[in-house]
Structures are given as C-alpha cells and as structure tokens.
Amino acid sequence: MPPKGSGKKKQPLQPTESEPSSPTLAEQLSYLHNPRPFKNPNYTKNVNRRSKNLKAVLTQERERERVERERRRQEREQKMEVDGQAAADDTAEEDLPTYSSIESPPSFLPQRKYCDITGLEGPYTDPATGLRYHDKSIYELIKGLSGSAAKDYLSARGVNPIVK
C-alpha cells in the first residue's frame, strides 16, 4: 500500500462558463432573500427615549394625581355660590381610586403559616413548643431544641413565647 499523499492529485471540478452552477442546498433553503412583510422598512429607533425606574414612574404618577386634585379643587371653588354653598351638581370625586391610592379589603383566604426554622410553608405545629415546622426532619430538629432556643424562635415570629 502506497503512503498517503503519494498518488496523483485530482484536479477539482471547475464549472465551465457554458454550464451555470446550480445553487447549493443551503442556498435553496435560505430565507435571506425572501421579502419580510412583518418588518417596517421606514422604522427608525427613537434614540431620545430612555427607560425610567420604578421610583421615577411612581413619583410622576403622584405628581400627576396632585395636579389633578388641585385642578378639581380650583374648579369646585369657582362653582361655589356667594353664600359659601356648593353647587347642586358637585359630586365627590376625591374618592376616585387611582393606581397608587387604591385600598383593598382584607382577604377571605386564611393567613398562610410558615415554618419557624426554614421559612418554607409550615402546615404542622409542635404541641410542646408551639413552633411551626415544614416536615419530619425539621420536627426532629425542633425536638432537640432547648426551651430558650424555642422561645427565641417564637419571639422572632412575634408570638408570646410560652413553652410547656
């Protein structure tokens, strides 16, 4: 067997000018030259636009609400009669809810209980210490706690630490 590269080298096939070259498979499947109707050719990016953080947005919202309240107050003062009585068609628009001033009633759902050790949801309560725990491994840890450590965990939750 002759060593590699010792044989005659074949000339690569060059397409002749009389035969046009056929497109490769990648060129046939390419979408590069297809029109893109979803892109707007006249679109230009607005370079003056900048992002605002939450604090700036809330400050602007509060300022807008303050200006609106002031405008309504001035309108009301202009509508007032000479003797100080308000006009009959005046409505209480001061109590309109806005994004930052709306208040909600208390929830109908029960308050969620969390494990005093891990912070995960704690559906179980140790009867001896009153500590809430997540699972069996945490319960075994709670059984090994001293009374003062259990009191510390309960006081961190804001419960009057009464250990039996």
PDB file of C-alpha atoms in Angstrom:
ATOM      1  CA  MET A   1       0.000   0.000   0.000  1.00  0.00           C
ATOM      2  CA  PRO A   2       1.486   3.337  -1.008  1.00  0.00           C
ATOM      3  CA  PRO A   3       1.870   6.077   1.624  1.00  0.00           C
ATOM      4  CA  LYS A   4      -0.725   8.775   1.907  1.00  0.00           C
ATOM      5  CA  GLY A   5      -0.453  11.659  -0.492  1.00  0.00           C
ATOM      6  CA  SER A   6       1.878   9.896  -2.869  1.00  0.00           C
ATOM      7  CA  GLY A   7      -0.722   9.367  -5.554  1.00  0.00           C
ATOM      8  CA  LYS A   8      -1.698  11.746  -8.276  1.00  0.00           C
ATOM      9  CA  LYS A   9      -3.765  14.686  -7.132  1.00  0.00           C
ATOM     10  CA  LYS A  10      -7.053  15.090  -8.858  1.00  0.00           C
ATOM     11  CA  GLN A  11      -7.978  18.472 -10.175  1.00  0.00           C
ATOM     12  CA  PRO A  12     -11.132  19.917  -8.562  1.00  0.00           C
ATOM     13  CA  LEU A  13     -14.027  20.174 -10.927  1.00  0.00           C
ATOM     14  CA  GLN A  14     -14.419  23.751 -12.109  1.00  0.00           C
ATOM     15  CA  PRO A  15     -17.758  24.725 -13.583  1.00  0.00           C
ATOM     16  CA  THR A  16     -17.347  25.760 -17.152  1.00  0.00           C
ATOM     17  CA  GLU A  17     -18.757  29.015 -18.370  1.00  0.00           C
ATOM     18  CA  SER A  18     -21.135  27.207 -20.663  1.00  0.00           C
ATOM     19  CA  GLU A  19     -22.788  25.388 -17.695  1.00  0.00           C
ATOM     20  CA  PRO A  20     -24.275  27.605 -14.946  1.00  0.00           C
ATOM     21  CA  SER A  21     -23.623  26.308 -11.411  1.00  0.00           C
ATOM     22  CA  SER A  22     -26.662  25.034  -9.528  1.00  0.00           C
ATOM     23  CA  PRO A  23     -27.361  26.573  -6.073  1.00  0.00           C
ATOM     24  CA  THR A  24     -26.353  24.540  -3.066  1.00  0.00           C
ATOM     25  CA  LEU A  25     -28.899  23.065  -0.690  1.00  0.00           C
ATOM     26  CA  ALA A  26     -28.183  25.792   1.885  1.00  0.00           C
ATOM     27  CA  GLU A  27     -28.831  28.476  -0.733  1.00  0.00           C
ATOM     28  CA  GLN A  28     -32.058  26.757  -1.780  1.00  0.00           C
ATOM     29  CA  LEU A  29     -33.366  26.614   1.802  1.00  0.00           C
ATOM     30  CA  SER A  30     -32.229  30.111   2.775  1.00  0.00           C
ATOM     31  CA  TYR A  31     -34.862  32.724   3.623  1.00  0.00           C
ATOM     32  CA  LEU A  32     -32.347  35.552   3.385  1.00  0.00           C
ATOM     33  CA  HIS A  33     -33.554  36.891   0.054  1.00  0.00           C
ATOM     34  CA  ASN A  34     -37.286  36.450   0.698  1.00  0.00           C
ATOM     35  CA  PRO A  35     -39.251  39.626   1.455  1.00  0.00           C
ATOM     36  CA  ARG A  36     -40.069  40.312   5.114  1.00  0.00           C
ATOM     37  CA  PRO A  37     -43.552  41.829   5.274  1.00  0.00           C
ATOM     38  CA  PHE A  38     -43.522  41.932   9.085  1.00  0.00           C
ATOM     39  CA  LYS A  39     -40.667  44.476   9.173  1.00  0.00           C
ATOM     40  CA  ASN A  40     -41.392  48.124   8.521  1.00  0.00           C
ATOM     41  CA  PRO A  41     -38.727  49.438   6.124  1.00  0.00           C
ATOM     42  CA  ASN A  42     -39.332  53.013   7.331  1.00  0.00           C
ATOM     43  CA  TYR A  43     -38.784  52.208  11.037  1.00  0.00           C
ATOM     44  CA  THR A  44     -36.176  54.230  12.901  1.00  0.00           C
ATOM     45  CA  LYS A  45     -35.360  53.712  16.567  1.00  0.00           C
ATOM     46  CA  ASN A  46     -36.087  56.648  18.864  1.00  0.00           C
ATOM     47  CA  VAL A  47     -32.700  57.495  20.367  1.00  0.00           C
ATOM     48  CA  ASN A  48     -34.151  60.073  22.801  1.00  0.00           C
ATOM     49  CA  ARG A  49     -36.256  57.513  24.663  1.00  0.00           C
ATOM     50  CA  ARG A  50     -34.834  56.324  27.947  1.00  0.00           C
ATOM     51  CA  SER A  51     -36.017  53.801  30.481  1.00  0.00           C
ATOM     52  CA  LYS A  52     -37.397  55.016  33.798  1.00  0.00           C
ATOM     53  CA  ASN A  53     -37.029  53.162  37.047  1.00  0.00           C
ATOM     54  CA  LEU A  54     -39.996  52.408  39.293  1.00  0.00           C
ATOM     55  CA  LYS A  55     -39.257  55.268  41.674  1.00  0.00           C
ATOM     56  CA  ALA A  56     -39.373  57.819  38.847  1.00  0.00           C
ATOM     57  CA  VAL A  57     -42.621  56.375  37.478  1.00  0.00           C
ATOM     58  CA  LEU A  58     -44.320  56.451  40.899  1.00  0.00           C
ATOM     59  CA  THR A  59     -43.095  59.996  41.542  1.00  0.00           C
ATOM     60  CA  GLN A  60     -44.536  61.169  38.227  1.00  0.00           C
ATOM     61  CA  GLU A  61     -47.826  59.385  38.971  1.00  0.00           C
ATOM     62  CA  ARG A  62     -48.091  61.057  42.396  1.00  0.00           C
ATOM     63  CA  GLU A  63     -47.324  64.455  40.886  1.00  0.00           C
ATOM     64  CA  ARG A  64     -49.941  63.940  38.157  1.00  0.00           C
ATOM     65  CA  GLU A  65     -52.544  62.974  40.790  1.00  0.00           C
ATOM     66  CA  ARG A  66     -51.641  66.009  42.925  1.00  0.00           C
ATOM     67  CA  VAL A  67     -52.032  68.353  39.943  1.00  0.00           C
ATOM     68  CA  GLU A  68     -55.376  66.724  39.059  1.00  0.00           C
ATOM     69  CA  ARG A  69     -56.669  67.123  42.647  1.00  0.00           C
ATOM     70  CA  GLU A  70     -55.559  70.747  42.685  1.00  0.00           C
ATOM     71  CA  ARG A  71     -57.322  71.402  39.359  1.00  0.00           C
ATOM     72  CA  ARG A  72     -60.569  69.824  40.658  1.00  0.00           C
ATOM     73  CA  ARG A  73     -60.342  71.842  43.884  1.00  0.00           C
ATOM     74  CA  GLN A  74     -59.980  75.069  41.914  1.00  0.00           C
ATOM     75  CA  GLU A  75     -62.925  74.144  39.680  1.00  0.00           C
ATOM     76  CA  ARG A  76     -65.035  73.499  42.769  1.00  0.00           C
ATOM     77  CA  GLU A  77     -64.096  76.837  44.282  1.00  0.00           C
ATOM     78  CA  GLN A  78     -65.096  78.606  41.059  1.00  0.00           C
ATOM     79  CA  LYS A  79     -68.512  76.869  41.067  1.00  0.00           C
ATOM     80  CA  MET A  80     -69.272  77.819  44.669  1.00  0.00           C
ATOM     81  CA  GLU A  81     -72.047  80.276  45.255  1.00  0.00           C
ATOM     82  CA  VAL A  82     -71.635  83.603  47.030  1.00  0.00           C
ATOM     83  CA  ASP A  83     -73.033  82.385  50.364  1.00  0.00           C
ATOM     84  CA  GLY A  84     -70.499  79.517  50.503  1.00  0.00           C
ATOM     85  CA  GLN A  85     -72.839  76.710  49.460  1.00  0.00           C
ATOM     86  CA  ALA A  86     -71.549  74.218  46.914  1.00  0.00           C
ATOM     87  CA  ALA A  87     -73.322  73.804  43.599  1.00  0.00           C
ATOM     88  CA  ALA A  88     -76.009  71.095  43.404  1.00  0.00           C
ATOM     89  CA  ASP A  89     -74.231  69.064  40.702  1.00  0.00           C
ATOM     90  CA  ASP A  90     -70.973  68.753  42.688  1.00  0.00           C
ATOM     91  CA  THR A  91     -70.001  65.099  43.138  1.00  0.00           C
ATOM     92  CA  ALA A  92     -67.470  63.586  45.484  1.00  0.00           C
ATOM     93  CA  GLU A  93     -64.630  62.959  43.053  1.00  0.00           C
ATOM     94  CA  GLU A  94     -61.999  62.981  45.781  1.00  0.00           C
ATOM     95  CA  ASP A  95     -62.576  59.295  46.464  1.00  0.00           C
ATOM     96  CA  LEU A  96     -61.809  58.045  42.955  1.00  0.00           C
ATOM     97  CA  PRO A  97     -59.398  55.117  43.157  1.00  0.00           C
ATOM     98  CA  THR A  98     -56.056  55.506  41.416  1.00  0.00           C
ATOM     99  CA  TYR A  99     -53.156  53.132  40.889  1.00  0.00           C
ATOM    100  CA  SER A 100     -51.239  54.271  43.954  1.00  0.00           C
ATOM    101  CA  SER A 101     -54.150  55.157  46.273  1.00  0.00           C
ATOM    102  CA  ILE A 102     -56.477  52.179  45.976  1.00  0.00           C
ATOM    103  CA  GLU A 103     -57.123  50.188  49.135  1.00  0.00           C
ATOM    104  CA  SER A 104     -58.362  46.642  49.230  1.00  0.00           C
ATOM    105  CA  PRO A 105     -60.447  44.851  51.842  1.00  0.00           C
ATOM    106  CA  PRO A 106     -58.909  42.063  53.907  1.00  0.00           C
ATOM    107  CA  SER A 107     -58.536  38.721  52.213  1.00  0.00           C
ATOM    108  CA  PHE A 108     -61.142  35.996  52.683  1.00  0.00           C
ATOM    109  CA  LEU A 109     -58.410  33.346  52.487  1.00  0.00           C
ATOM    110  CA  PRO A 110     -56.841  32.122  55.739  1.00  0.00           C
ATOM    111  CA  GLN A 111     -53.437  33.517  56.644  1.00  0.00           C
ATOM    112  CA  ARG A 112     -50.555  31.354  55.432  1.00  0.00           C
ATOM    113  CA  LYS A 113     -48.407  29.636  58.036  1.00  0.00           C
ATOM    114  CA  TYR A 114     -44.640  29.348  57.572  1.00  0.00           C
ATOM    115  CA  CYS A 115     -42.012  27.152  59.185  1.00  0.00           C
ATOM    116  CA  ASP A 116     -40.192  28.973  62.004  1.00  0.00           C
ATOM    117  CA  ILE A 117     -36.912  27.249  61.160  1.00  0.00           C
ATOM    118  CA  THR A 118     -36.729  27.204  57.327  1.00  0.00           C
ATOM    119  CA  GLY A 119     -39.257  29.811  56.208  1.00  0.00           C
ATOM    120  CA  LEU A 120     -40.994  27.286  53.943  1.00  0.00           C
ATOM    121  CA  GLU A 121     -44.712  26.656  54.232  1.00  0.00           C
ATOM    122  CA  GLY A 122     -45.303  25.065  57.633  1.00  0.00           C
ATOM    123  CA  PRO A 123     -48.547  23.110  57.872  1.00  0.00           C
ATOM    124  CA  TYR A 124     -47.585  21.414  61.163  1.00  0.00           C
ATOM    125  CA  THR A 125     -47.243  22.751  64.727  1.00  0.00           C
ATOM    126  CA  ASP A 126     -45.208  21.183  67.532  1.00  0.00           C
ATOM    127  CA  PRO A 127     -47.575  20.742  70.509  1.00  0.00           C
ATOM    128  CA  ALA A 128     -44.828  21.118  73.114  1.00  0.00           C
ATOM    129  CA  THR A 129     -43.188  24.333  71.881  1.00  0.00           C
ATOM    130  CA  GLY A 130     -45.771  25.840  69.534  1.00  0.00           C
ATOM    131  CA  LEU A 131     -43.197  26.103  66.726  1.00  0.00           C
ATOM    132  CA  ARG A 132     -44.402  25.569  63.192  1.00  0.00           C
ATOM    133  CA  TYR A 133     -42.402  23.180  61.041  1.00  0.00           C
ATOM    134  CA  HIS A 134     -42.219  22.073  57.423  1.00  0.00           C
ATOM    135  CA  ASP A 135     -41.578  18.326  57.576  1.00  0.00           C
ATOM    136  CA  LYS A 136     -40.369  15.396  59.656  1.00  0.00           C
ATOM    137  CA  SER A 137     -36.678  16.318  59.547  1.00  0.00           C
ATOM    138  CA  ILE A 138     -37.395  19.801  60.917  1.00  0.00           C
ATOM    139  CA  TYR A 139     -39.591  18.260  63.652  1.00  0.00           C
ATOM    140  CA  GLU A 140     -36.673  16.110  64.769  1.00  0.00           C
ATOM    141  CA  LEU A 141     -34.521  19.254  64.942  1.00  0.00           C
ATOM    142  CA  ILE A 142     -37.224  21.048  66.993  1.00  0.00           C
ATOM    143  CA  LYS A 143     -37.408  18.133  69.461  1.00  0.00           C
ATOM    144  CA  GLY A 144     -33.680  18.645  70.149  1.00  0.00           C
ATOM    145  CA  LEU A 145     -34.006  22.407  70.782  1.00  0.00           C
ATOM    146  CA  SER A 146     -33.667  23.821  74.279  1.00  0.00           C
ATOM    147  CA  GLY A 147     -36.503  25.824  75.814  1.00  0.00           C
ATOM    148  CA  SER A 148     -34.669  29.129  75.416  1.00  0.00           C
ATOM    149  CA  ALA A 149     -33.992  28.467  71.711  1.00  0.00           C
ATOM    150  CA  ALA A 150     -37.678  27.667  71.159  1.00  0.00           C
ATOM    151  CA  LYS A 151     -38.603  30.929  72.936  1.00  0.00           C
ATOM    152  CA  ASP A 152     -36.214  32.819  70.664  1.00  0.00           C
ATOM    153  CA  TYR A 153     -37.846  31.344  67.537  1.00  0.00           C
ATOM    154  CA  LEU A 154     -41.325  32.173  68.843  1.00  0.00           C
ATOM    155  CA  SER A 155     -40.354  35.734  69.748  1.00  0.00           C
ATOM    156  CA  ALA A 156     -38.873  36.182  66.260  1.00  0.00           C
ATOM    157  CA  ARG A 157     -42.323  35.312  64.873  1.00  0.00           C
ATOM    158  CA  GLY A 158     -43.928  37.768  67.312  1.00  0.00           C
ATOM    159  CA  VAL A 159     -45.719  35.197  69.458  1.00  0.00           C
ATOM    160  CA  ASN A 160     -45.754  35.322  73.250  1.00  0.00           C
ATOM    161  CA  PRO A 161     -43.209  32.574  73.999  1.00  0.00           C
ATOM    162  CA  ILE A 162     -44.905  30.201  76.422  1.00  0.00           C
ATOM    163  CA  VAL A 163     -43.096  26.865  76.422  1.00  0.00           C
ATOM    164  CA  LYS A 164     -44.710  23.915  78.238  1.00  0.00           C
TER     165      LYS A 164
END
